[in-house]
Coordinates of C-alpha atoms and ligand atoms in Angstrom, one line a residue:
X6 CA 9.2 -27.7 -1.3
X7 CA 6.7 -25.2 -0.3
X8 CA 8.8 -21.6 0.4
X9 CA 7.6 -22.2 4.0
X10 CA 8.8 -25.8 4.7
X11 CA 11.7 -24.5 3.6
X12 CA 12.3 -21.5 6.3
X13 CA 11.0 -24.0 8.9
X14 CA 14.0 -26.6 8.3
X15 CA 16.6 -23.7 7.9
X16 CA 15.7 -21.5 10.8
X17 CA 15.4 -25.2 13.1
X18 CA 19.2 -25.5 12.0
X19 CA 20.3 -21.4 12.7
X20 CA 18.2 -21.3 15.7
X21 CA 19.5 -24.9 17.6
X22 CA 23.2 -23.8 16.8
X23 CA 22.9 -20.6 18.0
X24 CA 21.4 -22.0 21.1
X25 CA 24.5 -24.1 21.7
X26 CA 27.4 -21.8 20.7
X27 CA 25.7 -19.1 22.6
X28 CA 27.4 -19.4 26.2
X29 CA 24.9 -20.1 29.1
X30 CA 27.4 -19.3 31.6
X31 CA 30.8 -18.1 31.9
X32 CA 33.2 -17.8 35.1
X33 CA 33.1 -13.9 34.8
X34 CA 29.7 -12.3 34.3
X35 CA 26.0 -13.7 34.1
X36 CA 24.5 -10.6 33.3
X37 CA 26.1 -10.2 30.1
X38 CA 25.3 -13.7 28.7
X39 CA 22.2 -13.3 29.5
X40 CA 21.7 -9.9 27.8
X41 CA 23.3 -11.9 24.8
X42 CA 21.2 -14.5 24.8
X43 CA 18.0 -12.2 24.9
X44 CA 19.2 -10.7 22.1
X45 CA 19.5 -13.5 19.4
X46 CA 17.2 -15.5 20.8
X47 CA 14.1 -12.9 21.3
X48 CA 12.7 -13.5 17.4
X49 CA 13.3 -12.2 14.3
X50 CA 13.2 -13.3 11.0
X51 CA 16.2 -14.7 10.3
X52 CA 16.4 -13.6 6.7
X53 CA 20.5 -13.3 6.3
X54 CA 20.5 -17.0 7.7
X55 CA 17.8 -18.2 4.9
X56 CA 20.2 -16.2 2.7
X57 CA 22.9 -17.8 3.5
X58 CA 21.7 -21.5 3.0
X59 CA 19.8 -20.8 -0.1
X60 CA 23.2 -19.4 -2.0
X61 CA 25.4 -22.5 -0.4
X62 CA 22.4 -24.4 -1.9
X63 CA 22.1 -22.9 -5.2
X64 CA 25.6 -23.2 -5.9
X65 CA 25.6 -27.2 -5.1
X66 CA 26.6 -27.2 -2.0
X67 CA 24.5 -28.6 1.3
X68 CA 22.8 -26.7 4.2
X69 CA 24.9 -28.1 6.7
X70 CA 28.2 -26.3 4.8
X71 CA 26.7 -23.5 5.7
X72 CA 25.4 -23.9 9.2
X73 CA 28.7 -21.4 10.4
X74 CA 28.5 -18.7 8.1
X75 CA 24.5 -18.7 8.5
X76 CA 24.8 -18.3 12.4
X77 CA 27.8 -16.0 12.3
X78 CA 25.9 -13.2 10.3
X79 CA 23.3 -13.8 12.8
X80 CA 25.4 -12.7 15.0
X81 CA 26.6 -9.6 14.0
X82 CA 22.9 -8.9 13.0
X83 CA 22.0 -9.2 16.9
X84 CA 25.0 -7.1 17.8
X85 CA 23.8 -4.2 15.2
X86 CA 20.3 -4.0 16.5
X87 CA 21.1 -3.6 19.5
X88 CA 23.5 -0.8 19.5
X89 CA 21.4 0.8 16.6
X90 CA 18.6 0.7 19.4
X91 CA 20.6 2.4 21.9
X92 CA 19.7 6.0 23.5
X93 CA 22.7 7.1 21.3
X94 CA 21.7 6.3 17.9
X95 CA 17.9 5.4 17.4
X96 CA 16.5 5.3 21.1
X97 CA 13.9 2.6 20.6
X98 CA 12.2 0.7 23.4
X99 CA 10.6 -2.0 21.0
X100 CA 12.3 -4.4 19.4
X101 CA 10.5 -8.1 17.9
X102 CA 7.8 -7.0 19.9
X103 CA 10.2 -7.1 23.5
X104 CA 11.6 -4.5 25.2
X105 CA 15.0 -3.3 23.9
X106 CA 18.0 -4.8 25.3
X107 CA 19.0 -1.9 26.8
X108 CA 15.1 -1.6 28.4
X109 CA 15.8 -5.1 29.6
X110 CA 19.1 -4.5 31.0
X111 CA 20.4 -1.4 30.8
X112 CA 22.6 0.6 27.9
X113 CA 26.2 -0.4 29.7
X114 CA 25.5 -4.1 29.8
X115 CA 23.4 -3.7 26.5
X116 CA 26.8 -2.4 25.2
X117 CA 28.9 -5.1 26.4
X118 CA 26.3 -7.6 24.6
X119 CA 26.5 -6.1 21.3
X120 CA 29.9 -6.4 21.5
X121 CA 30.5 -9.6 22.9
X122 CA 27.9 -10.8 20.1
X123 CA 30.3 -9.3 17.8
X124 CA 33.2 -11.0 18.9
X125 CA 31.3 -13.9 19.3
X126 CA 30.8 -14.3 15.3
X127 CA 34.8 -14.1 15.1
X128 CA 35.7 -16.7 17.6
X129 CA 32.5 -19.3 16.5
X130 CA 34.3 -18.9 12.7
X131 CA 37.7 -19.4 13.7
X132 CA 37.5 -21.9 16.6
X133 CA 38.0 -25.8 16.6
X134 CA 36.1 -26.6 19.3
X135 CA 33.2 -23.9 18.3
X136 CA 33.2 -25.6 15.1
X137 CA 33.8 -29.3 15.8
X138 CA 31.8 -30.7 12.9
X139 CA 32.2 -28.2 10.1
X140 CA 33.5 -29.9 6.8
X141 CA 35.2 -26.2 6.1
X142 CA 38.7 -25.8 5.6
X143 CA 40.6 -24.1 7.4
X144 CA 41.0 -21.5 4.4
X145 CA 37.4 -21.5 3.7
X146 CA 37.1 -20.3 7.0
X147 CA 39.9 -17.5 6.8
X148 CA 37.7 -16.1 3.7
X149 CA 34.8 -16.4 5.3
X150 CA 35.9 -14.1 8.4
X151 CA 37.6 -11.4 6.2
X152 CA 34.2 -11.3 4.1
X153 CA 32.4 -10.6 7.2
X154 CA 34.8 -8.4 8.6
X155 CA 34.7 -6.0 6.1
X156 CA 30.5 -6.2 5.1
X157 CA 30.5 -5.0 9.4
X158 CA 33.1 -2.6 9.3
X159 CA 33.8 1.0 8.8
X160 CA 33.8 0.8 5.1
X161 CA 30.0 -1.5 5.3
X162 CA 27.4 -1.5 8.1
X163 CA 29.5 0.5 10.6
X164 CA 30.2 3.2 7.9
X165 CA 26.8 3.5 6.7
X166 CA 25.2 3.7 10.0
X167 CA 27.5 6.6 10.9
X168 CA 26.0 8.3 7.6
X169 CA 22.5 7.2 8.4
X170 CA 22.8 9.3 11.6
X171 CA 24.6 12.0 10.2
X172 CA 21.6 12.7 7.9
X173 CA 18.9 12.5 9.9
X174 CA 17.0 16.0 9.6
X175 CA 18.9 16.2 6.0
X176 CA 17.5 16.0 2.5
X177 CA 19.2 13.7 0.8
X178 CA 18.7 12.8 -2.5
X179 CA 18.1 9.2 -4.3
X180 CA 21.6 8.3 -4.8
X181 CA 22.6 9.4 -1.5
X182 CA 20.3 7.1 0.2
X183 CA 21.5 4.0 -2.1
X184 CA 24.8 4.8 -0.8
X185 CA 23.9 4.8 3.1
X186 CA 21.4 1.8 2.1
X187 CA 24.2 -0.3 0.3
X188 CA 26.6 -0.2 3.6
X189 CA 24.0 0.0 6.6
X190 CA 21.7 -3.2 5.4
X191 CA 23.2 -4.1 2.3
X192 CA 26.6 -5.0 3.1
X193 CA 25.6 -7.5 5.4
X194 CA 23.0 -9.2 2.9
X195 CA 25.7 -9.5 0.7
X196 CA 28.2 -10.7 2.9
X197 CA 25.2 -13.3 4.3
X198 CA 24.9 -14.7 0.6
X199 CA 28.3 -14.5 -0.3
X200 CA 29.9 -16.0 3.0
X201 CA 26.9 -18.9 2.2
X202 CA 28.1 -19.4 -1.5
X203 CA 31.9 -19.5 0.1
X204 CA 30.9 -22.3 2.6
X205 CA 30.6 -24.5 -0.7
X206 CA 33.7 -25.5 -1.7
X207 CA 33.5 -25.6 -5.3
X208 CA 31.7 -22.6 -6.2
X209 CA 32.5 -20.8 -9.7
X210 CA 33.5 -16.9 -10.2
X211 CA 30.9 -16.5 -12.2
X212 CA 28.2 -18.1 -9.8
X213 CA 29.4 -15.3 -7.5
X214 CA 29.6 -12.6 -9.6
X215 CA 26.1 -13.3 -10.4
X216 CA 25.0 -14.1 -6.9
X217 CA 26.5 -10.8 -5.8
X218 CA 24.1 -8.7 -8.5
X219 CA 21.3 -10.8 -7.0
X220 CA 22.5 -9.7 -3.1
X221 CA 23.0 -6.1 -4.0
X222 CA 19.4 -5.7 -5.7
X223 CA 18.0 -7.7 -2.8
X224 CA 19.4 -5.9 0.1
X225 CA 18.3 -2.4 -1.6
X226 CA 14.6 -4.2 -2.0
X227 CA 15.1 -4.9 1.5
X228 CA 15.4 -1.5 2.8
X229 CA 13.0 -0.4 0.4
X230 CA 10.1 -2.8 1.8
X231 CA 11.4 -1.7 5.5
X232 CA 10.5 2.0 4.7
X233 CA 7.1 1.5 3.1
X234 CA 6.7 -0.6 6.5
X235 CA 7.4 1.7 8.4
X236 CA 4.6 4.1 7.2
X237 CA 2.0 1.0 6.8
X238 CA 2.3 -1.6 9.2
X239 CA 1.4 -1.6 12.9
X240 CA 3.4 -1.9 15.8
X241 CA 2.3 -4.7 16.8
X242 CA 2.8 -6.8 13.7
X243 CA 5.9 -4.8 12.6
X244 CA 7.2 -5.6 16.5
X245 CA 9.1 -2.0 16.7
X246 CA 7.7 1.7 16.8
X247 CA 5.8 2.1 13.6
X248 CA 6.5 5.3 12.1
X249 CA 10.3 5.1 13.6
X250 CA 11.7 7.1 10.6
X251 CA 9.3 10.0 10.3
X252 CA 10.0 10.6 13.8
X253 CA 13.7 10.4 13.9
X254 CA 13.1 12.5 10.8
X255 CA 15.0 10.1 8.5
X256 CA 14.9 10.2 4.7
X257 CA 13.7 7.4 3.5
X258 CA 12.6 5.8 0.1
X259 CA 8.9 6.8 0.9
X260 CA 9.7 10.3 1.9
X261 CA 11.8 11.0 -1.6
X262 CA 9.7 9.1 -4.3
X263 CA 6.2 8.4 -2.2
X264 CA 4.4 5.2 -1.4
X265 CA 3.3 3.9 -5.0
X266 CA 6.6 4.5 -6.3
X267 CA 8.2 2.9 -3.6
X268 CA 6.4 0.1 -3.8
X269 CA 6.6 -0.2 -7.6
X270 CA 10.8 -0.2 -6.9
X271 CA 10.5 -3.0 -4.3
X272 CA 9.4 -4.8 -7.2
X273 CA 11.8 -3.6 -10.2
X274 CA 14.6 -4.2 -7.7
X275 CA 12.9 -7.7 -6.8
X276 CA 12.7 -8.7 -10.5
X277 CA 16.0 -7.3 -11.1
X278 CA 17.7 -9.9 -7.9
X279 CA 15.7 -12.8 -9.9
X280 CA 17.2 -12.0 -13.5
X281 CA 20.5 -11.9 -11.8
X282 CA 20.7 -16.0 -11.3
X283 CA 18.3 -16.6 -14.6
X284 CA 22.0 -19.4 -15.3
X285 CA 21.0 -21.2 -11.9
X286 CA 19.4 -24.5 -11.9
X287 CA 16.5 -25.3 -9.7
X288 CA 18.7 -25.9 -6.8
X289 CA 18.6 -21.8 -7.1
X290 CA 14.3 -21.7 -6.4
X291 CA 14.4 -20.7 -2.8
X292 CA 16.6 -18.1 -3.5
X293 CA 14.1 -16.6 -5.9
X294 CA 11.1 -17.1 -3.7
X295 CA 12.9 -15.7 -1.0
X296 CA 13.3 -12.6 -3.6
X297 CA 9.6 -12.2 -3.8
X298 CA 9.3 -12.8 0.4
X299 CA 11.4 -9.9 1.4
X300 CA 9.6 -7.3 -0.7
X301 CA 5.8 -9.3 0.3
X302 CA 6.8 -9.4 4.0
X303 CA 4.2 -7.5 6.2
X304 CA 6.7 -7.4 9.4
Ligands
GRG7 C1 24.9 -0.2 15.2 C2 26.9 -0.7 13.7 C3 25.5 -0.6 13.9 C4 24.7 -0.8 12.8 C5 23.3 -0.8 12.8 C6 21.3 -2.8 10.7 C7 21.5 -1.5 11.4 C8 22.8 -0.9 11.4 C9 20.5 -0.8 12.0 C10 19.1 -1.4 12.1 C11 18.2 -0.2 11.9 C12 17.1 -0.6 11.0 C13 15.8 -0.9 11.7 C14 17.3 -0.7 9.7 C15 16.3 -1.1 8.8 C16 16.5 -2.4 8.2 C17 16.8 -3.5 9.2 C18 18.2 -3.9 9.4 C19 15.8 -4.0 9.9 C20 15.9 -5.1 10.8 O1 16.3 -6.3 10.2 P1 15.2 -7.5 10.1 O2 13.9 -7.0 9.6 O3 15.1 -7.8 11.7 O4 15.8 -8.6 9.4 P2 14.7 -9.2 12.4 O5 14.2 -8.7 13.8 O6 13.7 -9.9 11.6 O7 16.0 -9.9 12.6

């Protein structure tokens, strides 16, 4: 299957489930939800989904194992955008080509979303009725929320995006920015192929020790691909300010090694996730391809 007719049947799966465990109304606040539900539902990729199901597949398992663990690390995805686009952190009023949530609310109920998003994640892992179908156990599911608790909390995303801002106007060098890159992006990615890999029940230590050298090369190429982006693609295709970093005056990969050598690391780091599962049968081919998508994509 084409790479395509592959992201069309997983993000139907992500997106319908998020549309249902997303609440449509609740006895205390409408406002909120809704702000929630603009959120996750305004676009976007869906790359740590696709992730997710390509390492439950590669590992033999199915893509419905790995429906929860796909829509939870949407979840906390959502949540992270939209506080990183508060007025406190990166102030942006664009977001997949929409207004902000905090532009289309305001930054009180845009803070109450990103955390009931976050919370949100928890309860759709560890709820019965959330989860009615799931063939996970209830163990599977207990590893699964401690993996994700940790990639989103003060020692992954959260503690790297408390670095990222604590550098901006600094010059940091290379292995500096690996570090803030590894936690602020990368934890996630890894958690996203990790938790997917998990949602099979019989997967091997060694399948995810070399799954995890895959997600740490791809998650750098990821942040890599987002910075030469950010100095070559348009607004309007890229759907957020272009030129974001420059102004916040961030380091990034382009502003310490330029654009050709940038680019030429998106690749080595590319190459470098694909060698990582060489041992993986075919069952492992949209992972690859989706290697070589996230350091092609133009948005
Ligand atoms: C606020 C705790 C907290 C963390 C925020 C992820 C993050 C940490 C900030 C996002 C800032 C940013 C633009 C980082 C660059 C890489 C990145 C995560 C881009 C957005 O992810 P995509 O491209 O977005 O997967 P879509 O819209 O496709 O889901």
């Amino acid at each position: 299957m084409s790479l395509e007719g592959y992201k069309n049947r997983c993000l139907h799966r992500v997106n319908a489930m998020l549309q249902t465990v997303l609440p449509r109304q609740n006895p205390v606040n409408t406002t909120v939800i809704a702000a929630m539900r603009y959120s996750v539902l305004n676009g976007g990729k869906r790359i740590r989904p696709l992730l997710s199901y390509a390492a439950c597949e590669a590992v033999g398992g199915h893509l419905e194992d790995a429906d929860p663990a796909a829509c939870a690390v949407e979840l906390i995805h959502a949540y992270s955008l939209v506080h990183d686009d508060l007025p406190a952190m990166d102030d942006d009023d664009l977001r997949r080509g929409k207004p902000t949530c905090h532009k289309a609310y305001n930054e009180a109920i845009a803070t109450l979303a990103g955390d009931a998003l976050q919370t949100l994640a928890f309860e759709l892992l560890s709820s019965p009725e959330l989860l009615a179908e799931t063939r996970l156990s209830a163990s599977q599911r207990l590893l699964l929320i401690e993996v994700l608790a940790q990639a989103s909390g003060h020692a992954g995303m959260v503690g790297g995006q408390a670095m990222d801002l604590e550098s901006t106007g600094l010059a940091l060098r290379q292995d500096q920015l690996v570090t803030m890159h590894n936690h602020k992006t990368g934890a996630l990615i890894r958690a996203a192929i990790k938790m997917g890999a998990l949602s099979h029940a019989d997967v091997a230590p060694w399948q995810l020790a070399k799954l995890d050298q895959y997600a740490s090369a791809i998650g750098l190429a990821f942040q890599v691909q987002d910075d030469i982006l950010d100095v070559t693609a348009d607004t309007q295709i890229l759907g957020k300010r272009q030129g974001a970093d420059q102004a916040l005056d961030k380091p990034t990969y382009v502003s310490i090694m330029g654009l050709k050598q940038a680019r030429s690391y998106a690749q080595t780091l590319c190459q470098r996730a694909i060698t990582a599962i060489t041992e993986f049968d075919n069952a492992a081919r949209p992972l690859r391809q989706l290697a070589e998508y996230i350091v092609q994509r133009t948005h």
